[in-house]
Coordinates of C-alpha atoms in Angstrom, one line a residue:
X23 CA 87.3 69.7 157.2
X24 CA 91.3 69.3 156.5
X25 CA 93.5 71.4 158.6
X26 CA 96.0 73.2 156.6
X27 CA 99.2 71.1 156.3
X28 CA 97.3 67.8 156.6
X29 CA 97.3 67.1 153.2
X30 CA 93.7 68.1 152.4
X31 CA 93.1 71.3 150.5
X32 CA 93.2 74.7 152.3
X33 CA 90.1 77.1 152.4
X34 CA 91.9 79.8 149.8
X35 CA 92.5 76.9 147.2
X36 CA 89.3 75.8 147.7
X37 CA 87.5 79.3 147.4
X38 CA 89.6 80.0 144.2
X39 CA 88.6 76.9 142.7
X40 CA 84.9 78.0 143.3
X41 CA 85.2 81.7 142.5
X42 CA 82.6 83.1 140.2
X43 CA 83.8 84.3 136.8
X44 CA 83.6 87.4 135.4
X45 CA 80.4 87.7 133.4
X46 CA 80.2 89.9 130.3
X47 CA 78.2 90.3 127.2
X48 CA 80.9 90.5 125.1
X49 CA 84.5 89.3 125.1
X50 CA 86.7 90.7 122.4
X51 CA 89.9 88.7 121.9
X52 CA 92.3 91.2 119.6
X53 CA 95.7 90.8 118.0
X54 CA 98.0 92.4 119.7
X55 CA 99.1 95.0 117.4
X56 CA 98.5 98.7 117.1
X57 CA 95.8 97.8 114.6
X58 CA 94.1 95.0 116.8
X59 CA 94.2 97.0 119.7
X60 CA 92.9 100.2 117.9
X61 CA 90.0 98.5 116.4
X62 CA 89.4 96.6 119.8
X63 CA 89.2 100.0 121.4
X64 CA 86.8 101.4 119.0
X65 CA 84.6 98.3 119.1
X66 CA 84.7 98.3 122.9
X67 CA 83.7 101.9 122.9
X68 CA 80.8 101.3 120.4
X69 CA 79.2 98.4 122.6
X70 CA 79.7 100.4 125.5
X71 CA 77.7 103.0 124.2
X72 CA 74.9 100.4 123.8
X73 CA 75.0 99.8 127.5
X74 CA 77.1 96.4 126.8
X75 CA 79.4 95.2 129.3
X76 CA 82.6 94.7 127.4
X77 CA 86.4 93.3 128.2
X78 CA 89.2 93.0 125.6
X79 CA 92.0 90.5 126.0
X80 CA 94.9 91.5 123.8
X81 CA 98.3 89.8 125.0
X82 CA 101.7 89.3 123.5
X83 CA 102.1 86.5 122.3
X84 CA 98.9 84.5 123.3
X85 CA 96.4 86.6 120.9
X86 CA 98.4 86.2 117.6
X87 CA 98.5 83.4 114.8
X88 CA 100.5 81.0 117.1
X89 CA 98.4 81.8 120.1
X90 CA 95.2 80.4 118.3
X91 CA 97.5 77.4 117.0
X92 CA 98.8 76.3 120.4
X93 CA 95.8 77.1 122.4
X94 CA 97.5 79.5 124.8
X95 CA 95.2 82.0 124.0
X96 CA 92.4 80.2 126.1
X97 CA 94.5 80.4 129.1
X98 CA 93.6 84.3 129.3
X99 CA 90.2 83.7 129.4
X100 CA 89.6 81.3 131.9
X101 CA 88.2 83.8 134.6
X102 CA 85.5 85.4 131.9
X103 CA 82.2 84.1 131.3
X104 CA 81.1 85.7 127.9
X105 CA 77.7 85.8 126.4
X106 CA 79.5 86.6 123.1
X107 CA 83.1 86.0 121.9
X108 CA 84.7 88.5 119.0
X109 CA 88.0 87.6 117.4
X110 CA 89.4 90.7 115.9
X111 CA 92.3 90.6 113.4
X112 CA 94.1 87.5 114.3
X113 CA 94.7 85.6 111.5
X114 CA 94.9 82.0 111.3
X115 CA 98.4 80.5 111.9
X116 CA 98.7 78.9 108.2
X117 CA 101.8 76.7 109.2
X118 CA 99.2 74.9 111.3
X119 CA 95.5 75.7 110.4
X120 CA 93.8 72.6 112.0
X121 CA 95.0 73.4 115.3
X122 CA 94.1 77.2 115.1
X123 CA 90.6 75.9 113.9
X124 CA 90.2 73.7 116.9
X125 CA 91.1 76.3 119.2
X126 CA 88.0 78.4 117.6
X127 CA 85.9 75.5 118.1
X128 CA 87.0 75.1 121.8
X129 CA 85.8 78.9 122.2
X130 CA 82.6 78.1 120.5
X131 CA 82.1 75.8 123.6
X132 CA 81.9 79.0 125.8
X133 CA 79.9 81.2 123.7
X134 CA 79.2 82.0 119.9
X135 CA 82.4 83.0 118.3
X136 CA 82.5 86.1 115.7
X137 CA 85.7 86.2 113.6
X138 CA 86.5 89.6 111.8
X139 CA 89.6 89.5 109.7
X140 CA 91.2 90.9 106.7
X141 CA 94.2 88.4 105.8
X142 CA 93.7 86.7 102.8
X143 CA 95.4 83.8 103.5
X144 CA 92.4 83.2 106.0
X145 CA 90.0 83.0 102.8
X146 CA 90.5 79.2 102.2
X147 CA 89.6 78.5 105.8
X148 CA 86.3 80.2 105.6
X149 CA 84.2 77.1 104.8
X150 CA 85.8 74.9 107.7
X151 CA 84.9 77.7 110.0
X152 CA 81.3 78.2 109.0
X153 CA 80.9 74.3 109.2
X154 CA 82.6 74.1 112.6
X155 CA 80.0 77.0 113.7
X156 CA 82.0 79.7 113.9
X157 CA 80.7 83.1 112.2
X158 CA 83.4 84.3 110.1
X159 CA 84.0 87.0 108.1
X160 CA 87.1 88.2 105.8
X161 CA 86.9 91.5 104.4
X162 CA 88.8 92.7 101.4
X163 CA 90.2 95.8 103.0
X164 CA 90.4 97.4 106.6
X165 CA 87.7 100.0 105.8
X166 CA 85.2 97.4 105.0
X167 CA 86.0 95.4 108.3
X168 CA 85.7 98.5 110.1
X169 CA 82.1 99.2 108.6
X170 CA 81.2 95.9 109.6
X171 CA 82.4 96.4 113.1
X172 CA 80.2 99.8 113.1
X173 CA 83.6 101.8 114.0
X174 CA 83.1 104.7 111.6
X175 CA 79.5 106.4 112.9
X176 CA 81.0 107.9 116.2
X177 CA 84.0 110.3 115.9
X178 CA 86.1 109.0 118.6
X179 CA 85.8 105.2 117.5
X180 CA 86.1 106.5 113.7
X181 CA 89.6 108.3 114.6
X182 CA 90.7 105.0 116.6
X183 CA 90.1 102.9 113.5
X184 CA 91.7 105.2 111.0
X185 CA 94.6 105.2 113.5
X186 CA 94.4 101.3 113.5
X187 CA 94.3 101.3 109.8
X188 CA 97.3 103.7 109.3
X189 CA 99.4 101.5 111.5
X190 CA 98.3 98.3 109.5
X191 CA 100.0 100.3 106.5
X192 CA 96.4 99.7 104.9
X193 CA 96.1 102.0 101.7
X194 CA 92.0 101.9 101.9
X195 CA 91.9 104.2 104.5
X196 CA 92.6 107.1 101.5
X197 CA 88.8 106.2 101.2
X198 CA 88.3 108.1 104.4
X199 CA 90.7 110.6 104.8
X200 CA 93.1 112.7 102.1
X201 CA 96.6 111.2 101.9
X202 CA 98.6 114.7 103.2
X203 CA 96.4 114.3 106.3
X204 CA 97.3 110.4 106.8
X205 CA 100.9 110.9 106.5
X206 CA 101.1 114.4 108.4
X207 CA 98.5 113.6 111.3
X208 CA 97.5 110.2 111.5
X209 CA 100.9 108.5 110.8
X210 CA 102.7 110.0 113.8
X211 CA 100.3 109.0 116.0
X212 CA 100.0 105.4 114.8
X213 CA 103.8 105.0 114.9
X214 CA 103.7 106.1 118.4
X215 CA 101.0 103.7 119.3
X216 CA 103.1 101.1 117.9
X217 CA 105.9 102.0 120.5
X218 CA 103.3 101.4 123.0
X219 CA 101.5 98.3 122.2
X220 CA 105.3 96.7 122.3
X221 CA 105.6 97.9 125.6
X222 CA 102.4 99.0 127.3
X223 CA 104.6 99.6 130.6
X224 CA 105.3 102.9 128.7
X225 CA 101.2 103.7 129.6
X226 CA 101.5 102.5 132.7
X227 CA 99.5 98.9 132.2
X228 CA 100.4 95.5 131.7
X229 CA 99.0 94.3 128.8
X230 CA 97.8 95.4 125.1
X231 CA 94.2 94.8 126.2
X232 CA 94.6 97.3 129.0
X233 CA 96.1 99.7 126.3
X234 CA 92.9 98.9 124.3
X235 CA 90.6 99.8 127.3
X236 CA 92.6 103.2 127.8
X237 CA 91.9 104.2 124.2
X238 CA 88.1 103.2 124.2
X239 CA 87.8 105.6 127.2
X240 CA 90.0 108.3 126.2
X241 CA 90.5 108.2 122.7
X242 CA 93.5 108.9 120.7
X243 CA 94.4 112.0 122.5
X244 CA 95.8 109.8 125.1
X245 CA 98.5 108.8 123.0
X246 CA 100.0 112.0 122.5
X247 CA 100.8 111.9 126.8
X248 CA 103.5 109.4 126.6
X249 CA 106.8 110.8 125.3
X250 CA 108.5 107.9 123.2
X251 CA 110.9 107.3 120.5
X252 CA 110.1 105.6 117.0
X253 CA 113.0 103.1 116.8
X254 CA 112.9 102.5 113.0
X255 CA 114.3 105.8 112.4
X256 CA 117.4 105.3 114.1
X257 CA 117.8 101.5 112.6
X258 CA 117.0 102.5 109.2
X259 CA 120.1 104.7 108.9
X260 CA 122.1 102.0 110.2
X261 CA 120.4 99.5 108.0
X262 CA 121.7 101.2 105.0
X263 CA 125.4 100.0 105.3
X264 CA 123.6 96.6 104.7
X265 CA 122.3 97.4 101.2
X266 CA 123.8 94.7 99.0
X267 CA 122.0 95.9 95.7
X268 CA 119.8 98.8 94.6
X269 CA 118.0 99.1 91.4
X270 CA 115.4 101.6 89.9
X271 CA 112.5 100.9 92.6
X272 CA 113.7 97.9 94.9
X273 CA 116.7 97.5 97.2
X274 CA 118.2 94.3 98.4
X275 CA 119.2 93.9 102.0
X276 CA 121.1 91.2 103.9
X277 CA 120.2 91.4 107.9
X278 CA 120.4 88.0 108.2
X279 CA 122.3 88.5 111.6
X280 CA 119.5 90.5 113.3
X281 CA 119.2 90.3 116.9
X282 CA 115.7 88.6 118.2
X283 CA 114.9 91.6 120.3
X284 CA 114.7 93.8 117.3
X285 CA 112.7 91.5 114.8
X286 CA 109.4 93.0 115.9
X287 CA 110.9 96.5 114.2
X288 CA 111.5 94.6 110.6
X289 CA 108.6 96.0 108.6
X290 CA 108.7 99.6 109.8
X291 CA 112.5 99.6 109.5
X292 CA 112.5 98.7 106.0
X293 CA 109.6 101.2 105.5
X294 CA 111.8 103.9 106.9
X295 CA 114.8 102.8 104.9
X296 CA 112.6 103.0 101.7
X297 CA 112.1 106.7 102.5
X298 CA 115.6 107.4 103.2
X299 CA 116.6 105.8 99.9
X300 CA 113.4 107.0 98.0
X301 CA 112.8 103.6 96.9
X302 CA 109.3 101.6 96.8
X303 CA 110.3 98.0 97.7
X304 CA 112.5 96.3 100.2
X305 CA 113.3 92.9 99.7
X306 CA 115.5 91.9 102.8
X307 CA 116.9 88.5 104.4
X308 CA 116.5 88.4 108.1
X309 CA 116.8 85.7 110.9
X310 CA 113.9 84.1 112.2
X311 CA 113.2 83.7 115.8
X312 CA 110.7 81.5 117.9
X313 CA 109.0 84.5 119.8
X314 CA 108.7 82.7 122.9
X315 CA 112.1 80.9 123.4
X316 CA 114.0 83.2 120.8
X317 CA 115.6 80.2 119.4
X318 CA 116.6 80.9 115.7
X319 CA 114.1 78.7 113.5
X320 CA 115.7 79.5 109.9
X321 CA 115.8 82.7 107.7
X322 CA 112.7 84.9 106.3
X323 CA 112.7 86.7 102.8
X324 CA 110.7 89.6 103.5
X325 CA 109.2 91.4 100.9
X326 CA 108.0 95.2 101.7
X327 CA 106.2 97.9 99.2
X328 CA 105.9 101.1 100.9
X329 CA 102.3 101.3 101.4
X330 CA 101.6 104.8 99.8
X331 CA 103.2 103.4 96.5
X332 CA 101.9 104.6 93.1
X333 CA 100.0 102.3 90.9
X334 CA 102.6 100.5 88.8
X335 CA 104.7 99.3 91.3
X336 CA 104.7 95.5 91.6
X337 CA 102.8 93.8 94.6
X338 CA 105.0 91.7 96.5
X339 CA 102.6 88.8 97.0
X340 CA 101.9 88.7 93.2
X341 CA 105.5 88.6 92.1
X342 CA 106.3 85.8 94.9
X343 CA 103.1 83.8 93.6
X344 CA 104.1 84.1 89.7
X345 CA 107.1 82.7 90.5
X346 CA 106.4 79.9 92.6
X347 CA 104.0 79.0 89.8
X348 CA 107.0 79.3 87.5
X349 CA 108.7 76.9 89.9
X350 CA 111.5 79.9 90.1
X351 CA 111.1 80.0 93.4
X352 CA 109.6 77.3 96.4
X353 CA 108.2 78.1 100.0
X354 CA 104.9 79.0 101.4
X355 CA 104.0 83.0 100.9
X356 CA 102.8 84.4 104.4
X357 CA 101.4 87.7 105.0
X358 CA 99.3 90.5 102.7
X359 CA 100.0 91.9 99.3
X360 CA 102.3 94.7 100.1
X361 CA 104.3 92.4 102.8
X362 CA 105.2 88.8 102.5
X363 CA 107.3 86.3 104.4
X364 CA 108.8 83.4 103.2
X365 CA 110.6 80.7 105.5
X366 CA 113.8 79.1 104.4
X367 CA 116.4 76.8 106.4
X368 CA 119.5 78.5 105.4
X369 CA 120.7 82.2 105.2
X370 CA 122.2 80.7 101.3
X371 CA 118.5 79.7 100.5
X372 CA 117.3 82.8 101.7
X373 CA 119.3 84.9 99.7
X374 CA 119.2 83.3 96.2
X375 CA 115.2 83.7 96.8
X376 CA 115.9 87.1 97.6
X377 CA 117.7 87.6 94.4
X378 CA 115.0 86.2 92.5
X379 CA 112.7 87.9 94.0
X380 CA 114.6 91.3 93.6
X381 CA 115.8 90.9 89.8
X382 CA 111.9 90.1 88.8
X383 CA 110.6 92.9 90.8
X384 CA 113.1 95.1 88.8
X385 CA 112.6 93.4 85.5
X386 CA 108.9 94.0 85.6
X387 CA 109.6 97.6 86.2
X388 CA 109.9 99.5 82.8
X389 CA 113.0 101.2 82.0
X390 CA 111.2 104.1 80.5
X391 CA 109.2 105.0 83.4
X392 CA 109.9 108.0 85.6
X393 CA 108.7 107.7 89.1
X394 CA 107.6 110.9 90.7
X395 CA 106.6 110.7 94.5
X396 CA 102.8 111.3 94.6
X397 CA 103.6 114.2 97.3
X398 CA 105.6 116.0 94.8
X399 CA 102.7 115.4 92.4
X400 CA 100.2 116.8 94.6
X401 CA 102.6 119.9 95.4
X402 CA 103.1 120.5 91.7
X403 CA 99.1 120.2 91.0
X404 CA 98.8 122.6 94.3
X405 CA 101.2 125.1 92.6
X406 CA 99.4 124.9 89.3
X407 CA 96.0 125.6 91.3
X408 CA 97.4 128.8 92.9
X409 CA 98.6 130.3 89.9
X410 CA 95.3 129.6 88.0
X411 CA 93.6 130.9 91.0
X412 CA 95.7 133.9 90.7
X413 CA 95.2 134.6 87.0
X414 CA 91.2 134.3 88.1
X415 CA 91.5 136.7 90.7
X416 CA 93.2 139.3 88.6
X417 CA 90.7 138.6 85.4
X418 CA 87.7 139.0 88.2
X419 CA 89.7 142.8 89.4
X420 CA 89.7 143.7 85.7
X421 CA 86.3 142.9 85.0
X422 CA 85.1 144.6 88.6
X423 CA 87.0 147.7 87.4
X424 CA 85.3 147.8 83.8
X425 CA 82.1 147.2 85.3
X426 CA 82.4 150.3 87.7
X427 CA 83.6 152.3 84.4
X428 CA 80.5 151.2 82.8
X429 CA 78.4 152.3 85.7
X430 CA 80.1 155.5 85.7
X431 CA 79.4 156.2 81.9
X432 CA 75.6 155.1 82.7
X433 CA 75.4 157.6 85.6
X434 CA 76.7 160.3 83.1
X435 CA 74.6 159.6 80.4
X436 CA 71.4 159.5 82.7
X437 CA 72.3 163.0 84.0
X438 CA 72.9 164.1 81.2
X439 CA 69.4 162.9 79.4
X440 CA 67.6 164.8 82.7
X441 CA 69.8 167.8 81.9
X442 CA 68.5 168.0 78.2
X443 CA 64.7 167.2 79.5
X444 CA 64.7 170.1 81.9
X445 CA 66.0 172.3 79.4
X446 CA 63.1 171.6 76.8
X447 CA 60.5 171.8 79.5
X448 CA 61.6 175.4 80.1

């Protein structure tokens, strides 16, 4: 045996190489955002109730699209020996799909891989995934994905799934919960969780996977135990001075000098800005940084549609694809229907594209349309309903009074008849 310092392998090093791996029934690899973490927590809860051993691995930035394409996601699971791997809410990196698919194939060499996602950009790659032996399922919305993962049958798992849908701003959640409950109850919880998953130390844990494990055990109630501020509220107020054009439904924002540490809050800040300005679509030019090195990589045009906007408001993805088809716009559209991103190499190129998108959005909106917030419509309907209900109550009261008078007349009629009959008998 080699002695320490003799150039041979030490006992500690030798043991570390033969140390047994953690054996689990199911390993869940989840996107590091609030949606992925919530779904992973709900899925963990469901599987544990069946008696399975489950481990959730979720960590920024490895369990994201880039972590698939550069293979770094594999480094997180070297000490785990699963019987099954479930990849939840991690989209294929469209900038390097071949590498991302290769990583999934590498994972399939460890255990069967089941890939669950809802991003439309994944659809073209499904045949390749199936051919490579990956059990891939892409869903039209988050409700369908939650149902496939069996998250809607148990109350705590269902609540976690709903918070995930709201955090992801998926309008399909209205299939499960009324709008008023979404905005008043679940949205504040989702925003609070959004802060926690971006900084797990707030919860006293190290990774997003640890957050998911806590949620699986305690449900959404644990979120309210932590006092956190929601940065987009303050950022949106500051961003109002960056509005360079405002239309009937859209605003154009120049935020090309955004700091790297704030880019994570871009979509939620734009959402808050829309609420401040009573608008439905934000078109913004923002700096794009490498998530690891934080080096500037270009400039993105981000287009966000308020997720509960009424029907008839243009869909950003549709607008961009139409412009590209007409050769009025170039670039690759990344994202989903209500929130897209297009990368450019310079601020000028990005700003030109942003103005093109903004003008098309404003041009597609009928000038005669009067847009009323759904919330105000609901309130007006509620007031009308209460008016009708009060009138019905008054009518019912009058009918009851008339019925009492009718009974009184009948009683007197019977008494009179009885007296008449007694008189005739006497």
